[in-house]
C-alpha cells in the first residue's frame, strides 16, 4: 500500500487537511460504499461546502467530473478532476443522522454520517454548530422527470475512484456511510472501508 494511503474505517469519519492545489483520490475499495463529503475553509470553518450553491453554479442537480463544489460564500472549494466510473454523484439527500435511524426502527443509537462529521472535526480540533448538506460521493439517486427520487445501490465497482482538487486551503471531512438498513451501500447492506490517497502530482491521466 502506498505510504500516502489512509483508510476511513467502515461506518466512521475522518478529516484531512488540504492546501490549495492538492489532489486527493478517494477509492471505493470494495465498490459499493457511499462516501459523504464536506469541506470547511481553513481560514474560517463557518464557510462550508454548500450543495445549494454547488447546484446553482453547475446548473445541475448531480455532481459529475469537471464540476466544482462551491462554498456557502460561493467560492470554489473543490473540483472533481477524475472519476473512473463516470458517475452522477448525489447532492440532494441529507446525511444520515441519529433521528433518521430512529425513524427506520433502530431502538439503539446507530452511527451516522452526521455524528461522523462532528466527531472527525473534533479530532481535527475544529467544530461547527450545524451540519451542512453533504456531497454524497458514489451515492446513486436517480431523479425522474416528475421529480421523484430513487435510492439505488452505487453503480461503482471495487477499486473505482474519484480525484478532487482543493481550490483553497480547507479541511475535507469524509464519512464511510454506516447505513446498513437500506441497500444504499449495496445489496449486502454492509458498510465498508474506503481508501484515501493524497496525490503529490496529479497529471490527469485517468480522465476518461
Ligand atoms: Zn450516511
Coordinates of C-alpha atoms and ligand atoms in Angstrom, one line a residue:
X1 CA 0.0 0.0 0.0
X2 CA 1.2 3.5 -0.9
X3 CA 2.6 5.4 2.1
X4 CA 0.2 8.2 1.3
X5 CA -2.8 5.9 1.5
X6 CA -5.0 6.3 4.6
X7 CA -8.2 4.4 5.5
X8 CA -11.5 5.7 6.6
X9 CA -12.9 2.7 8.5
X10 CA -16.3 1.3 7.7
X11 CA -19.0 3.4 9.3
X12 CA -16.6 6.1 10.5
X13 CA -15.4 9.6 9.5
X14 CA -12.1 11.3 9.2
X15 CA -10.8 14.8 8.5
X16 CA -8.0 15.7 6.1
X17 CA -6.1 19.0 5.8
X18 CA -5.6 20.1 2.1
X19 CA -3.8 23.1 0.6
X20 CA -5.0 24.9 -2.5
X21 CA -3.8 22.8 -5.5
X22 CA -3.6 19.5 -3.5
X23 CA -5.3 16.4 -5.0
X24 CA -6.9 13.6 -3.1
X25 CA -8.0 10.3 -4.6
X26 CA -11.0 8.6 -2.8
X27 CA -11.0 4.9 -3.6
X28 CA -14.2 2.8 -3.3
X29 CA -12.1 -0.2 -2.2
X30 CA -15.0 -2.7 -2.1
X31 CA -17.1 -1.0 -4.8
X32 CA -20.4 -0.1 -3.2
X33 CA -19.6 2.3 -0.4
X34 CA -21.2 5.7 -0.3
X35 CA -18.9 8.5 1.0
X36 CA -20.5 11.6 2.4
X37 CA -18.1 14.6 1.9
X38 CA -17.8 18.1 3.3
X39 CA -15.3 20.9 3.0
X40 CA -14.6 23.7 5.5
X41 CA -12.4 26.7 4.7
X42 CA -9.1 26.6 6.7
X43 CA -9.4 30.3 7.5
X44 CA -13.0 30.1 8.8
X45 CA -14.8 26.9 9.5
X46 CA -18.0 28.8 9.2
X47 CA -17.5 28.8 5.4
X48 CA -18.6 25.3 4.4
X49 CA -19.3 23.4 1.3
X50 CA -22.8 24.3 0.1
X51 CA -24.9 21.9 -2.1
X52 CA -27.3 24.9 -2.8
X53 CA -24.5 27.0 -4.4
X54 CA -22.9 23.9 -6.0
X55 CA -26.1 23.0 -7.8
X56 CA -26.6 26.7 -8.8
X57 CA -23.1 27.2 -10.3
X58 CA -23.1 23.9 -12.0
X59 CA -26.7 24.3 -13.2
X60 CA -27.2 20.6 -12.4
X61 CA -28.7 18.6 -9.5
X62 CA -25.9 15.9 -9.9
X63 CA -22.2 16.3 -9.3
X64 CA -20.0 15.0 -12.2
X65 CA -16.5 15.2 -13.5
X66 CA -15.4 18.8 -14.2
X67 CA -17.8 20.3 -11.7
X68 CA -16.9 22.3 -8.7
X69 CA -18.1 22.3 -5.1
X70 CA -18.9 25.9 -4.0
X71 CA -18.8 27.3 -0.5
X72 CA -21.6 28.9 1.5
X73 CA -19.9 32.2 0.3
X74 CA -20.0 31.0 -3.3
X75 CA -16.2 30.5 -3.6
X76 CA -14.8 27.3 -5.3
X77 CA -13.6 24.8 -2.8
X78 CA -13.1 21.5 -4.8
X79 CA -13.1 20.3 -8.4
X80 CA -13.9 16.7 -9.4
X81 CA -11.0 16.2 -11.8
X82 CA -11.3 12.5 -12.4
X83 CA -13.9 9.8 -11.9
X84 CA -13.1 6.3 -13.1
X85 CA -16.7 5.2 -13.2
X86 CA -18.1 8.5 -14.7
X87 CA -20.9 8.6 -12.1
X88 CA -23.6 11.1 -11.2
X89 CA -22.9 11.7 -7.6
X90 CA -25.8 12.8 -5.4
X91 CA -26.2 16.4 -4.0
X92 CA -29.8 16.1 -2.9
X93 CA -30.3 13.8 0.0
X94 CA -29.4 14.6 3.6
X95 CA -26.5 13.0 5.5
X96 CA -27.9 10.1 7.7
X97 CA -28.5 11.0 11.3
X98 CA -29.4 9.5 14.6
X99 CA -33.0 10.6 14.1
X100 CA -33.1 9.0 10.6
X101 CA -32.1 5.7 12.1
X102 CA -34.8 6.0 14.8
X103 CA -37.3 6.6 12.1
X104 CA -36.0 3.4 10.4
X105 CA -36.8 1.5 13.5
X106 CA -33.4 1.3 15.3
X107 CA -34.1 1.1 19.0
X108 CA -30.4 1.6 19.9
X109 CA -28.4 4.6 18.8
X110 CA -26.9 4.0 15.4
X111 CA -23.7 5.5 14.0
X112 CA -24.4 8.2 11.4
X113 CA -22.7 10.4 8.9
X114 CA -23.9 13.4 10.9
X115 CA -22.1 12.1 14.0
X116 CA -19.1 11.1 11.9
X117 CA -18.8 14.7 10.6
X118 CA -18.8 16.3 14.0
X119 CA -16.5 13.6 15.6
X120 CA -14.0 13.9 12.7
X121 CA -14.0 17.7 13.1
X122 CA -13.5 17.4 16.8
X123 CA -10.5 15.2 16.3
X124 CA -9.1 17.9 13.9
X125 CA -9.6 20.5 16.7
X126 CA -12.5 22.1 14.9
X127 CA -16.2 22.5 15.4
X128 CA -19.3 23.9 13.7
X129 CA -22.7 24.2 15.4
X130 CA -24.6 22.8 12.4
X131 CA -24.4 20.1 9.8
X132 CA -24.1 21.3 6.2
X133 CA -25.7 19.3 3.4
X134 CA -23.2 16.6 2.3
X135 CA -21.9 15.8 -1.2
X136 CA -22.8 12.1 -1.4
X137 CA -20.0 10.6 -3.5
X138 CA -20.9 7.3 -5.2
X139 CA -24.5 7.6 -4.0
X140 CA -26.9 6.6 -6.7
X141 CA -30.0 8.7 -6.5
X142 CA -31.7 8.9 -10.0
X143 CA -34.3 11.6 -10.4
X144 CA -37.4 11.1 -12.5
X145 CA -38.9 13.8 -14.8
X146 CA -41.7 14.2 -12.2
X147 CA -39.1 15.0 -9.5
X148 CA -39.3 11.7 -7.7
X149 CA -36.0 10.4 -6.4
X150 CA -35.0 6.7 -6.1
X151 CA -32.3 5.2 -3.9
X152 CA -30.2 2.6 -5.6
X153 CA -27.0 0.7 -4.7
X154 CA -23.9 2.5 -6.1
X155 CA -23.0 1.8 -9.7
X156 CA -19.3 1.8 -8.9
X157 CA -17.1 -1.3 -8.8
X158 CA -14.3 -2.3 -6.5
X159 CA -11.4 0.0 -7.0
X160 CA -13.3 2.8 -8.7
X161 CA -12.1 6.2 -7.5
X162 CA -12.6 9.9 -7.8
X163 CA -10.0 12.6 -7.6
X164 CA -10.8 16.0 -6.0
X165 CA -8.6 19.1 -6.3
X166 CA -8.7 21.6 -3.5
X167 CA -9.3 25.2 -4.8
X168 CA -8.5 26.7 -1.4
X169 CA -6.8 25.7 1.9
X170 CA -9.5 23.6 3.6
X171 CA -10.5 20.7 5.8
X172 CA -12.0 17.8 3.9
X173 CA -14.3 15.5 6.0
X174 CA -15.2 12.1 4.7
X175 CA -17.7 9.6 6.2
X176 CA -17.9 6.0 5.1
X177 CA -21.7 5.9 5.5
X178 CA -22.8 3.5 8.2
X179 CA -26.2 2.9 6.6
X180 CA -26.9 -0.9 6.9
X181 CA -30.7 -0.9 7.0
X182 CA -31.4 0.2 3.3
X183 CA -29.3 -1.0 0.3
X184 CA -27.8 2.5 -0.4
X185 CA -24.3 1.0 0.3
X186 CA -25.1 -2.1 -1.8
X187 CA -27.4 -5.1 -1.5
X188 CA -25.2 -6.7 1.2
X189 CA -26.1 -3.8 3.5
X190 CA -22.6 -3.9 4.9
X191 CA -20.6 -0.7 5.3
X192 CA -17.0 -1.0 4.1
X193 CA -13.7 0.8 4.5
X194 CA -12.6 3.3 1.9
X195 CA -9.0 4.3 1.0
X196 CA -7.9 8.0 0.7
X197 CA -4.7 8.8 -1.2
X198 CA -3.1 12.2 -1.1
X199 CA -1.5 12.6 -4.5
X200 CA 1.8 14.5 -4.9
X201 CA 1.5 15.2 -8.6
X202 CA -1.7 14.6 -10.5
X203 CA -1.3 14.6 -14.3
X204 CA -4.9 13.9 -15.2
X205 CA -4.1 10.5 -16.8
X206 CA -7.3 9.0 -15.5
X207 CA -9.7 11.3 -17.2
X208 CA -12.0 9.0 -19.3
Ligands
LIG1 ZN1 -24.7 8.1 6.0

